[in-house]
Coordinates of C-alpha atoms in Angstrom, one line a residue:
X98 CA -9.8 -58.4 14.6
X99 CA -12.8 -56.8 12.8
X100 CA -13.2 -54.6 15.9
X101 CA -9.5 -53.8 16.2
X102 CA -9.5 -52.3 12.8
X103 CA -13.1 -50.3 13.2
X104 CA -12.1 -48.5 16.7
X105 CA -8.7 -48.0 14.8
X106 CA -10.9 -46.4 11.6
X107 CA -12.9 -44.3 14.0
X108 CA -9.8 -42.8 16.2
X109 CA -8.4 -41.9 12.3
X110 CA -11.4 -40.3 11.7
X111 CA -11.6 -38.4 14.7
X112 CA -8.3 -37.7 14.6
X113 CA -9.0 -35.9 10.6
X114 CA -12.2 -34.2 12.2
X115 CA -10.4 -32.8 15.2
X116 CA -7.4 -31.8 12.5
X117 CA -9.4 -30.4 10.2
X118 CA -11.8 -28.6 12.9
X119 CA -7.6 -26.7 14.2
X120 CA -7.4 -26.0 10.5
X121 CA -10.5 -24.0 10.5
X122 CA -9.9 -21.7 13.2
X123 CA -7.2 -20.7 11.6
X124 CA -8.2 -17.9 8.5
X125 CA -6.4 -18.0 5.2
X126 CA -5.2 -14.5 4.3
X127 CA -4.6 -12.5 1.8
X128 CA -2.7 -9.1 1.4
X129 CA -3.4 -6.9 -2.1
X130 CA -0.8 -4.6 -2.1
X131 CA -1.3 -1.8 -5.0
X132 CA 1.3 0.6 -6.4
X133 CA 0.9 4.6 -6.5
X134 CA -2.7 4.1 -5.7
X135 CA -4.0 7.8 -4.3
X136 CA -5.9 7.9 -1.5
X137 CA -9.3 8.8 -3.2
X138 CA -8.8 6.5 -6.6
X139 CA -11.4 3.6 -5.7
X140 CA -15.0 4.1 -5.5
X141 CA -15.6 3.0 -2.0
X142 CA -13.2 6.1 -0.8
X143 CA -14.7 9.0 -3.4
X144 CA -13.5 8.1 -6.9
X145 CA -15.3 7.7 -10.3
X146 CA -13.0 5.0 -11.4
X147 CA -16.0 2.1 -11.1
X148 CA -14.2 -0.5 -8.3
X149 CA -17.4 -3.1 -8.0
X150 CA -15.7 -5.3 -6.9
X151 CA -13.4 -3.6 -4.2
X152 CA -16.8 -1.7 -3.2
X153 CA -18.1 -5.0 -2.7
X154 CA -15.7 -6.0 -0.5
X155 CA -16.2 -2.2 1.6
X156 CA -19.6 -2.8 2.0
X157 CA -19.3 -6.7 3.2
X158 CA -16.1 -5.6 5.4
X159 CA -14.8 -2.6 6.9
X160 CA -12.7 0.6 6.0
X161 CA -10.1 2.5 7.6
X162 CA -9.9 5.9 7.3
X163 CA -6.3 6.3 9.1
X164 CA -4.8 3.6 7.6
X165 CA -0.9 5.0 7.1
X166 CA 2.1 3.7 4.6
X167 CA 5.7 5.0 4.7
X168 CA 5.6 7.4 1.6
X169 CA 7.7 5.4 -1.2
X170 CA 7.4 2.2 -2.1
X171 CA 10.6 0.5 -1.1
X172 CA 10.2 1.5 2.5
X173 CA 6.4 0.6 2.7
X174 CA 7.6 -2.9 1.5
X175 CA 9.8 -3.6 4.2
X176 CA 7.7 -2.0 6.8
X177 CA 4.7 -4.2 5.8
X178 CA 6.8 -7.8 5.7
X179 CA 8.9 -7.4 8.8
X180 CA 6.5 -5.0 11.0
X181 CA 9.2 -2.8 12.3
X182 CA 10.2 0.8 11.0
X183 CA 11.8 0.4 7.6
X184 CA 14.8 1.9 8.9
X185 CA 15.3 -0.7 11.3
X186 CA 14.7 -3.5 8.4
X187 CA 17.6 -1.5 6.7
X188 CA 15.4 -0.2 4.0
X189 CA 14.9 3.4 5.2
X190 CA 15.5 4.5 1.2
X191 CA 15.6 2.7 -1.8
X192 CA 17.5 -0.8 -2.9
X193 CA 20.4 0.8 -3.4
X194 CA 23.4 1.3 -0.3
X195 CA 23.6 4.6 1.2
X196 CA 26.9 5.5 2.7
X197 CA 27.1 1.8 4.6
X198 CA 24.3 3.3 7.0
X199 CA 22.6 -0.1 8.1
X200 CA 19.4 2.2 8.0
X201 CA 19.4 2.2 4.3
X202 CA 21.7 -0.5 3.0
X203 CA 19.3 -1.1 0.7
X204 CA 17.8 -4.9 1.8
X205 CA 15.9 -6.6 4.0
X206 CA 18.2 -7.4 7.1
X207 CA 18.5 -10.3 9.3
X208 CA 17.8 -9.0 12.3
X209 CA 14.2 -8.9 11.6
X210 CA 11.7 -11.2 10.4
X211 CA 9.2 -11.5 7.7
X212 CA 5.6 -12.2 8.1
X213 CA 6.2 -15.2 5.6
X214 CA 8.8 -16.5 8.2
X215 CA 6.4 -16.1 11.3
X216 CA 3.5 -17.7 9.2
X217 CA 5.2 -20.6 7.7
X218 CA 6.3 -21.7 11.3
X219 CA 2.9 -21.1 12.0
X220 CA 1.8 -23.6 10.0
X221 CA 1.0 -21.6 7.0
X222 CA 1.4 -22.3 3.4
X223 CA 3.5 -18.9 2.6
X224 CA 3.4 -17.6 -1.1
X225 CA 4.1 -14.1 -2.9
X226 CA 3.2 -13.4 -6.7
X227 CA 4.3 -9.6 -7.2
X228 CA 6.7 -7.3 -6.8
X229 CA 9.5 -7.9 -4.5
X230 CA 11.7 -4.9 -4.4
X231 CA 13.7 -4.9 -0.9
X232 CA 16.6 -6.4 -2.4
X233 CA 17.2 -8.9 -4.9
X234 CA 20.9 -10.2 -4.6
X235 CA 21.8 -13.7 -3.2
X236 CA 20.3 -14.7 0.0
X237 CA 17.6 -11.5 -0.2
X238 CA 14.8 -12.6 -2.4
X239 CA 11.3 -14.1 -1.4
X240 CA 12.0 -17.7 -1.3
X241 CA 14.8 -16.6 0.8
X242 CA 12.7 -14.9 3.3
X243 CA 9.6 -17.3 4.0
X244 CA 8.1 -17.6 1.1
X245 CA 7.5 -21.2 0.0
X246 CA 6.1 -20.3 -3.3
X247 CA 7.3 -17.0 -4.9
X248 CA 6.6 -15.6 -8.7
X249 CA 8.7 -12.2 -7.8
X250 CA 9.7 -9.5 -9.7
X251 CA 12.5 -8.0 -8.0
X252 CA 11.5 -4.4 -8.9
X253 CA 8.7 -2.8 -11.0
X254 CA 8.7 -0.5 -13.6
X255 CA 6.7 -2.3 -16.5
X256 CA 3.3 -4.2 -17.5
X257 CA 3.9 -6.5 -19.4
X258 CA 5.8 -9.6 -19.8
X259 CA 8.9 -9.5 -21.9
X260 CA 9.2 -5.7 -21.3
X261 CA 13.3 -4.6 -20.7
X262 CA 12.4 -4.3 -17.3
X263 CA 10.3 -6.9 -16.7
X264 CA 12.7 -9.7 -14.8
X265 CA 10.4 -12.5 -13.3
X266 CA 11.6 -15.3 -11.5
X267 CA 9.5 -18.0 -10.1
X268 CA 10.4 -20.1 -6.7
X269 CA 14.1 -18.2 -7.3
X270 CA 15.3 -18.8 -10.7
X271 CA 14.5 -16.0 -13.4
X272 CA 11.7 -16.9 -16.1
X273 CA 11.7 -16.3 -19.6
X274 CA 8.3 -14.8 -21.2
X275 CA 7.2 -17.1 -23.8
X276 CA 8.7 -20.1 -21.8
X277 CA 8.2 -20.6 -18.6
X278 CA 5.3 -17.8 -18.3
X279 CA 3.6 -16.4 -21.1
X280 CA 4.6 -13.4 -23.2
X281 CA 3.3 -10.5 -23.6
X282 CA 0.8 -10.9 -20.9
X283 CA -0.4 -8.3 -18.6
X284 CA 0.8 -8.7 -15.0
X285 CA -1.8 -8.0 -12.9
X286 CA -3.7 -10.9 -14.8
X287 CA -0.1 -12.7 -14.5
X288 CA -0.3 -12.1 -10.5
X289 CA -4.0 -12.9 -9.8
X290 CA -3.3 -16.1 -11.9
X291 CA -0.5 -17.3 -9.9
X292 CA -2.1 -16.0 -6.9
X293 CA -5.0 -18.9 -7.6
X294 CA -2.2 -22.0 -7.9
X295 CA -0.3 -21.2 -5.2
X296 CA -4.0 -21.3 -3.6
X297 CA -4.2 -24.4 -5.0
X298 CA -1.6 -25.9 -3.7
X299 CA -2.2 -24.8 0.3
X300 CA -5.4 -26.5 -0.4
X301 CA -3.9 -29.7 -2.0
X302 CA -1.8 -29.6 1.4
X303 CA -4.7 -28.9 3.5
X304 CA -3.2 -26.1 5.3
X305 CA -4.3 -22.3 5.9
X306 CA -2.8 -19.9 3.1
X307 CA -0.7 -16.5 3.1
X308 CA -0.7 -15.0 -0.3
X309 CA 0.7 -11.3 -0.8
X310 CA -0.3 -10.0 -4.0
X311 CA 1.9 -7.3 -4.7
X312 CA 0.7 -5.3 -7.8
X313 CA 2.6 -3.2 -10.0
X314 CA -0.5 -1.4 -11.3
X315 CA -1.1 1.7 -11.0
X316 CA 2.2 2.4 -10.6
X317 CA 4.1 4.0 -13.9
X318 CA 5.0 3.3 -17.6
X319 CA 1.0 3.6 -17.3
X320 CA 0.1 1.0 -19.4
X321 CA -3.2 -1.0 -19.7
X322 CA -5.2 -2.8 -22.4
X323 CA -6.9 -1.1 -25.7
X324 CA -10.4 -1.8 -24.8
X325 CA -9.4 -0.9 -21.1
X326 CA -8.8 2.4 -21.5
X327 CA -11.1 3.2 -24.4
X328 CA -13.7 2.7 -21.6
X329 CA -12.5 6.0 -20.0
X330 CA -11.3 8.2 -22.8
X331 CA -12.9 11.3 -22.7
X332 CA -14.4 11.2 -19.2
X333 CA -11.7 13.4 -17.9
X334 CA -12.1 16.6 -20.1
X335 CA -13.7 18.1 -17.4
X336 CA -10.1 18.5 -15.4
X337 CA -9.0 18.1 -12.2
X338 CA -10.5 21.0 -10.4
X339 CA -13.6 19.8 -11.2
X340 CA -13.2 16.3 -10.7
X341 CA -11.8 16.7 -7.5
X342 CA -14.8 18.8 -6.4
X343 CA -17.0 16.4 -7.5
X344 CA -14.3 13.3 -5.6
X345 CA -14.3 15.7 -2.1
X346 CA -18.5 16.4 -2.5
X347 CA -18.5 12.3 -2.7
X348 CA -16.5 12.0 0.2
X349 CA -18.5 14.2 2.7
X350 CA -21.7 12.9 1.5
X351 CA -20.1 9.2 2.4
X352 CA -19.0 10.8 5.8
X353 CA -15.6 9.4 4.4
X354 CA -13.2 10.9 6.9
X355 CA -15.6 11.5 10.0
X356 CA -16.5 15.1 9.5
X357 CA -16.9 18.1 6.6
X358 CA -13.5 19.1 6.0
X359 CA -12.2 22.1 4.0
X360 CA -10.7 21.1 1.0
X361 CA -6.8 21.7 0.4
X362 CA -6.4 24.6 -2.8
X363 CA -5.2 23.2 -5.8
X364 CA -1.1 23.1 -6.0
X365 CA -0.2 26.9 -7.3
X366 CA 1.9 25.0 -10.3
X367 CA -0.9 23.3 -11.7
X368 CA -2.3 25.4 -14.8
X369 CA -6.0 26.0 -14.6
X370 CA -8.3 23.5 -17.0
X371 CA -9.4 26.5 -19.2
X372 CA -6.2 27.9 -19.9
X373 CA -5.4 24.7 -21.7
X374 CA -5.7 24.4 -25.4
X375 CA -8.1 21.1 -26.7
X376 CA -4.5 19.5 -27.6
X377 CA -3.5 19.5 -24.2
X378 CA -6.7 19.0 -22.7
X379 CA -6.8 15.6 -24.8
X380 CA -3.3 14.6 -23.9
X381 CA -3.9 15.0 -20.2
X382 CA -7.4 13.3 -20.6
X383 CA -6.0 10.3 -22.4
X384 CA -3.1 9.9 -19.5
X385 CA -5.8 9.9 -16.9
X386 CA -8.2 7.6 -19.0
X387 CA -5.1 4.9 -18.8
X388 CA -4.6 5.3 -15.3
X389 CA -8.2 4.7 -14.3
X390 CA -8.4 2.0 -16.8
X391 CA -5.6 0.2 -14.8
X392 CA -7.6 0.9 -11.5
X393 CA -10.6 -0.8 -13.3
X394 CA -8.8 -3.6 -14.2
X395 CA -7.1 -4.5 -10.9
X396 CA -10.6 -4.5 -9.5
X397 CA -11.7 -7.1 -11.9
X398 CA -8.6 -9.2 -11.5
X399 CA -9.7 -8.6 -7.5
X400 CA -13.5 -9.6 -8.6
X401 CA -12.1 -12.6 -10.3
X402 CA -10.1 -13.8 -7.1
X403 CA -13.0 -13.8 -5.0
X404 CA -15.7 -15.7 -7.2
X405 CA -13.0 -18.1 -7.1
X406 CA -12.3 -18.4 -3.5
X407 CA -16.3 -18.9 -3.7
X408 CA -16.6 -21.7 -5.8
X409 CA -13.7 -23.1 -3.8
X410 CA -16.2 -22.8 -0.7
X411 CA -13.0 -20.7 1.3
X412 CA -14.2 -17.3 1.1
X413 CA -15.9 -16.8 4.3
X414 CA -12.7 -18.0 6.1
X415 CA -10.2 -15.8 4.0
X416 CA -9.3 -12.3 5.7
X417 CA -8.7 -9.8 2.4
X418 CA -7.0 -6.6 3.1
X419 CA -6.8 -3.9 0.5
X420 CA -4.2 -0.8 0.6
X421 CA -1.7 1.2 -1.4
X422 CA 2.2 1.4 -0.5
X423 CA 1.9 5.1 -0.8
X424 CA 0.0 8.6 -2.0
X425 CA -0.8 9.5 -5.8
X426 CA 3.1 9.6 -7.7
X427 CA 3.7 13.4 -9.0
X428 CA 7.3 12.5 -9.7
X429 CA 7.0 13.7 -13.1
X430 CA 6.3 17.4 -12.6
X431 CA 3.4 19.4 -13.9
X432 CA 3.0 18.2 -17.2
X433 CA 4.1 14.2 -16.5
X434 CA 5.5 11.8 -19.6
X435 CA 3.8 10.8 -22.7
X436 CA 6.1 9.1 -25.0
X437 CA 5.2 6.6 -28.0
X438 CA 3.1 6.4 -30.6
X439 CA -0.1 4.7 -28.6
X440 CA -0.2 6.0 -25.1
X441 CA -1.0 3.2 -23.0
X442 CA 0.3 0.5 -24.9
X443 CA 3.0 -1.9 -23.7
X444 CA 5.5 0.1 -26.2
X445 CA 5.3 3.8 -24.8
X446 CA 5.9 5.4 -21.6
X447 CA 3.2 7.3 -19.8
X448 CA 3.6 9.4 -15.9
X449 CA 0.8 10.6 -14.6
X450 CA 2.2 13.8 -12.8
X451 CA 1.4 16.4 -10.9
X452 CA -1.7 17.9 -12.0
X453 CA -3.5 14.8 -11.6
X454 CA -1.6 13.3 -8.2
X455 CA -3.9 15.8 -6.9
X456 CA -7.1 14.6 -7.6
X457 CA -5.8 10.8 -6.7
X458 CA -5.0 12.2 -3.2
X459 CA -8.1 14.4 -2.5
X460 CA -8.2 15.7 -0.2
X461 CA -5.2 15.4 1.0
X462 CA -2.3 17.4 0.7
X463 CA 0.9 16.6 -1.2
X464 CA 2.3 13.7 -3.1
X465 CA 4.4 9.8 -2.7
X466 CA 7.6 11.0 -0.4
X467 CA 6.1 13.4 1.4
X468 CA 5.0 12.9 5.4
X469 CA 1.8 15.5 4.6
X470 CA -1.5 13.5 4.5
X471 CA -1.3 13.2 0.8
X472 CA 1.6 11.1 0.5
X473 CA 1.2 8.7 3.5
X474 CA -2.5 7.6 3.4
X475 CA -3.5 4.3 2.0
X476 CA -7.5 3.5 1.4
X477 CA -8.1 0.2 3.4
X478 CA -10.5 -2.5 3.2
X479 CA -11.1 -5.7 5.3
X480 CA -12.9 -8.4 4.1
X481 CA -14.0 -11.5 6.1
X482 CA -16.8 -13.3 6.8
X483 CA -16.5 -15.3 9.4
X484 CA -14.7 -13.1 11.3
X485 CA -16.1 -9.2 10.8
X486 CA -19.3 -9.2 12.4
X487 CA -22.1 -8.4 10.0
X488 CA -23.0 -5.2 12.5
X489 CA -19.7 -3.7 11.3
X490 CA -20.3 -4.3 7.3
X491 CA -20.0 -0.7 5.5
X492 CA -18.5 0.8 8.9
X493 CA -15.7 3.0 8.5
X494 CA -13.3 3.2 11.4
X495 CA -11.0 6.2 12.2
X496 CA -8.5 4.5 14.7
X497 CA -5.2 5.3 13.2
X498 CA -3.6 2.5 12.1
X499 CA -0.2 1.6 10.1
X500 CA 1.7 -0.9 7.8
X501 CA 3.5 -2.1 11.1
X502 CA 0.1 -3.3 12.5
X503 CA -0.5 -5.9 10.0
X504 CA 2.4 -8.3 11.0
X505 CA 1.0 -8.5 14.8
X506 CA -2.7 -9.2 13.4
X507 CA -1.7 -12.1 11.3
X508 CA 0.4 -13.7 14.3
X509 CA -2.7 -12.9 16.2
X510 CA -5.1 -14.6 14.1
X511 CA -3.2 -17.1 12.6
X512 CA -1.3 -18.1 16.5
X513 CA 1.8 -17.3 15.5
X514 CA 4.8 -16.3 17.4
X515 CA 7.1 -13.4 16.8
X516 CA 10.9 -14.5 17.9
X517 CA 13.0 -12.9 19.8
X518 CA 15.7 -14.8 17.6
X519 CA 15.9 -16.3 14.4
X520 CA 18.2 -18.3 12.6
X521 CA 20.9 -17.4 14.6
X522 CA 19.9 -13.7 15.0
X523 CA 18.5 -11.4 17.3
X524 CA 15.2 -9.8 16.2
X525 CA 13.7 -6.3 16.8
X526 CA 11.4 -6.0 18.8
X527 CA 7.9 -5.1 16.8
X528 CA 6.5 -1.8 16.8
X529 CA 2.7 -2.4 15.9
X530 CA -0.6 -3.3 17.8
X531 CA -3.2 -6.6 16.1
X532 CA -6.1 -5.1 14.6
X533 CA -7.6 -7.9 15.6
X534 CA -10.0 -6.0 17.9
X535 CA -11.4 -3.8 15.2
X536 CA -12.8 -6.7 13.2
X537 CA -14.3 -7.8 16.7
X538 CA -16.1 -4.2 17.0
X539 CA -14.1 -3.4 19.9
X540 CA -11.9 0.0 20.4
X541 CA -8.3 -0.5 19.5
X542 CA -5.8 0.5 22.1
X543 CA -3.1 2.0 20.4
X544 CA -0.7 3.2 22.9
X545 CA 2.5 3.8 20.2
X546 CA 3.2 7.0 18.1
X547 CA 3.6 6.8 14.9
X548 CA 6.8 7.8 13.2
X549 CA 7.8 8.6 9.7
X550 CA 11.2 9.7 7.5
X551 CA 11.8 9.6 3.7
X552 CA 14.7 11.5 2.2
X553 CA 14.0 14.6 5.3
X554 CA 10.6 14.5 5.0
X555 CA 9.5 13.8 8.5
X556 CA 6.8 13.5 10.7
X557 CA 4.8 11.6 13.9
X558 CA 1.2 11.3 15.3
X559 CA 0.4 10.5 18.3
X560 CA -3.7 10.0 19.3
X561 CA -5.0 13.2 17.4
X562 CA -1.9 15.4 17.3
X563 CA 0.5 14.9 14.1
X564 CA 3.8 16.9 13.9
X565 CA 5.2 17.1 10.2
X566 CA 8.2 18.3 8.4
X567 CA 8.8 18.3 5.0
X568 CA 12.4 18.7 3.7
X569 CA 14.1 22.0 5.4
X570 CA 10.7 23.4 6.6
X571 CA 10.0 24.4 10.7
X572 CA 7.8 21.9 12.2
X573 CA 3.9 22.2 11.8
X574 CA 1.1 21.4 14.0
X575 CA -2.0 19.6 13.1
X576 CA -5.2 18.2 15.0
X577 CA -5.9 15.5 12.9
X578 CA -9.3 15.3 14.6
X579 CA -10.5 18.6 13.3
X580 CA -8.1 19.7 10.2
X581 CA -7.5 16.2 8.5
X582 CA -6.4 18.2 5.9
X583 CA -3.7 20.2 7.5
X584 CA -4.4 23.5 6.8
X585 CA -4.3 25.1 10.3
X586 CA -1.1 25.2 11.8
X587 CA -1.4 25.4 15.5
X588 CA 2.8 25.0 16.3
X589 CA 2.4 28.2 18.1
X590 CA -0.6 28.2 20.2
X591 CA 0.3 24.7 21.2
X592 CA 4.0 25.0 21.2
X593 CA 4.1 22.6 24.4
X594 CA 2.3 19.8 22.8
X595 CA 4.5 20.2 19.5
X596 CA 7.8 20.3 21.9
X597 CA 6.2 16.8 23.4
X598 CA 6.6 15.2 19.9
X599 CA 9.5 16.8 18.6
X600 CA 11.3 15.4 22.0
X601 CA 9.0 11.7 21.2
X602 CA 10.4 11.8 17.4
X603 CA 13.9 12.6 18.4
X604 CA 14.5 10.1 20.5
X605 CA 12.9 7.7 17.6
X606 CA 15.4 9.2 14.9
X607 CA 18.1 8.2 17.1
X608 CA 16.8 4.7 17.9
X609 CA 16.6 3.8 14.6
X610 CA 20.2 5.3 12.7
X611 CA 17.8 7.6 10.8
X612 CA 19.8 10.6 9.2
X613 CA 19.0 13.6 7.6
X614 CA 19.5 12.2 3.6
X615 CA 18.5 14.0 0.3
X616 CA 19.8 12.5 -2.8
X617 CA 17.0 14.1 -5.3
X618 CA 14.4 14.9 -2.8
X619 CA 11.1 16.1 -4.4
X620 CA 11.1 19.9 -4.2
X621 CA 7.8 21.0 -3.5
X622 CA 6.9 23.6 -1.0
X623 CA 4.9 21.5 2.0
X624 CA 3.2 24.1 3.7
X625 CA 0.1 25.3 2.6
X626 CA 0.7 28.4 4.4
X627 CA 3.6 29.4 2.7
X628 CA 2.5 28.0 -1.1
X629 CA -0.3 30.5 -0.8
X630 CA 2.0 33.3 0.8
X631 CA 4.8 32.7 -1.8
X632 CA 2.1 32.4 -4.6
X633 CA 4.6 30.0 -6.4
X634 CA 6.3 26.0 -6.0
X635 CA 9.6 25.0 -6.2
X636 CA 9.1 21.9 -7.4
X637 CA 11.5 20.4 -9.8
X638 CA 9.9 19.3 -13.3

């Protein structure tokens, strides 16, 4: 009998080592999401806003220098969670319905699939703390859509906790600040805490993780705490030409984007630094002194995540990735919003705007909306231990790369399966290739183009070659290789190559019920060309 019960104790045994040995091969993952974030706003891709902790993670991991987004937010967010074109996930504009086009009807629809859904069959333990915001009526929030644990906010727009706007639920059923979460409390500290249970409880269940940490920072009423932004105040009176010079010297001595480019001139609207009386210059120097003191405190939120998943001894197995939903947010015009009596606390209303979207963007041209460089390029980190090799550690890759890529690399490295149907449904097929070979140190063969549409803004790259349209304007030419920030347009010396995408990107447009829709588009002139030629902007403040 004794013996019975020992071979029995040493299959069990066995049996747990084999288990957990399957577990292991399988990395936890984690997806940062951040919110208006420019291109250049963190140290590791040129900015003076001090990111320790996201540097830390550069120089430990890798960075893409072509990582892509859709332009808006909305869009981004469905792109990234179902891996198809946001059109095709029926979120091609905003949340709201336009014109019962399936395109933009405003929600995620069932004929695709979340990365939450493809994980959790997967074996994952699937959890979201963030913002939501493709959809938030019955049957179209997170726990709906994969996510076994879920502290959502349907749709940003504030802070802090118990702001008008800020409407929380947890697992599906709506929270009350001072109840069932606290009050007043700042959410990216709100996020990063939940972030850390619903760790806690994968591990309690001994299975890999998903979290997506969706930020709201640094996305507007810019709002951050006292002793935040105090840190900052008065380190922008030297303005925005400046700074940027001193952001695009950064970035060429880093070798950020490959080669020296030329840098973009300043937007024609924005009013030169000296021609500013010390009134204004301290207004616009305490808006930018909240905005990089919300930067500095996502980091440390960020830092705080990972010494935790040290001292839980799961750091080397977690993947990380960093990136932004879209370019720096100009929506404000020239002079952006400050309103209250204490910028930057949880009672006023603070927008960045224009004059300093262009130093979050350097050097890239344009704004959030646009298909120019400047509102479609995200700064991207990878972090993982185990399974970047330590040759590649600082390495900055210029494959180019976009949100629909990061549903095929978790199925890839977490063996996962993407359906052909689901729930009853037949899915779309998915657009993007596994990264998986860039963390490897191997060249990633990237066969597709990639396309893009947001309220007529328009554009597609395919290897080198990028096509782009903003609004009403003719189609422009750019080698992305050589003139990363579009400024020669070669649409007539290589008309035949620029007739090859146009032909490529209509057939796309068609594919996916795009349309040509403006409701308030941004009105700013795209082409550099004609900015300088015209001497003028027609954007809208």
């Amino acid at each position: 009998m004794k013996k019975i019960v020992f071979i029995v104790s040493v299959m069990l045994c066995a049996a747990t080592i084999f288990a957990q040995n399957k577990r292991s091969t399988k990395p936890n993952i984690i997806i940062i999401l951040a919110d208006d974030m420019g291109f250049s706003d963190i140290g590791c891709f040129g900015g003076e806003i001090p990111t320790p902790n996201l540097d830390k993670l550069a120089s430990k991991g890798i960075r893409l220098n072509n990582f892509y987004n859709t332009g808006r937010c909305c869009p981004s967010r469905a792109s990234l969670l179902t891996g198809v074109y946001p059109q095709e996930a029926g979120v091609g504009y905003m949340v709201e319905s336009v014109e019962n086009n399936p395109a933009y009807q405003g929600f995620l629809n069932r004929e695709t699939v979340t990365f939450a859904e493809t994980m959790k069959d997967a074996g994952y333990f699937t959890a979201i703390a963030g913002k939501w915001h493709v959809g938030h009526k019955a049957g179209q929030g997170p726990h709906e859509r994969g996510f076994m644990r879920s502290l959502a906010a349907p749709v940003g727009g504030f802070m802090y906790t118990g702001q008008p706007r800020a409407q929380i639920f947890l697992n599906g059923k709506e929270t009350k600040a001072g109840i069932e979460i606290p009050k007043h409390q700042y959410v990216t500290d709100l996020w990063t805490d939940y972030g850390l249970k619903f760790i806690d409880e994968a591990q309690e269940r001994q299975k890999p993780f998903l979290l997506y940490l969706a930020h709201n920072a640094p996305h507007f009423p810019l709002q951050a705490p006292a002793e935040d932004i105090a840190k900052f105040k008065g380190k922008y009176m030297a303005g925005w030409v400046k700074l940027r010079n001193e952001r695009y010297e950064k970035q060429i001595s880093m070798n950020l984007l490959g080669q020296k480019y030329e840098l973009p001139p300043i937007n024609p609207k924005v009013p030169a630094w000296e021609s500013l009386s010390e009134t204004e210059k301290d207004r616009y120097d305490t808006m930018m002194s909240i905005y990089a003191a919300m930067v500095s405190h996502l980091d440390a939120s960020i830092g705080k995540l990972v010494k935790e998943l040290e001292e839980k001894g799961i750091l080397d197995n977690t993947l990380i990735l960093f990136f932004s939903d879209n370019g720096g947010n100009a929506e404000s015009g020239v002079k952006g919003i400050t309103q209250g009596d204490t910028l930057g606390n949880r009672n006023s209303n603070v927008f960045l705007g224009q004059c300093w979207a262009e130093l979050n963007n350097t050097p890239l041209w344009l704004y959030k909306h646009h298909t120019s460089e400047g509102g479609i390029a995200s700064p991207f980190i990878a972090h993982w231990p185990k399974g970047i090799a330590s040759k590649l550690h600082g390495k900055i890759i210029d494959t180019p790369t976009h949100l629909v890529d990061i549903m095929p690399t978790l199925l890839d490295l977490g063996k996962g399966k993407y359906p052909t149907t689901y729930l009853g449904h037949a899915i779309k097929a998915q657009r993007g290739t596994s990264l998986k070979p860039i963390f490897d140190g191997k060249k990633l063969n990237r066969h597709q183009p990639i396309y893009w549409e947001h309220e007529g803004n328009r554009a597609i790259r395919v290897g080198d070659w990028k096509a782009v349209s903003n609004l009403t304007e003719p189609w422009q030419l750019y080698n992305m290789k050589t003139d990363r920030t579009e400024l020669n347009d070669l649409s007539v010396s290589k008309s035949a190559i620029l007739k090859h995408l146009i032909a490529k990107y209509d057939s796309w447009y068609e594919s996916v019920g795009a349309k040509p829709y403006f409701k308030e588009p941004m009105k700013w002139q795209s082409s550099i060309t004609n900015v300088l030629k015209e001497g003028k902007n027609d954007e809208k403040e």
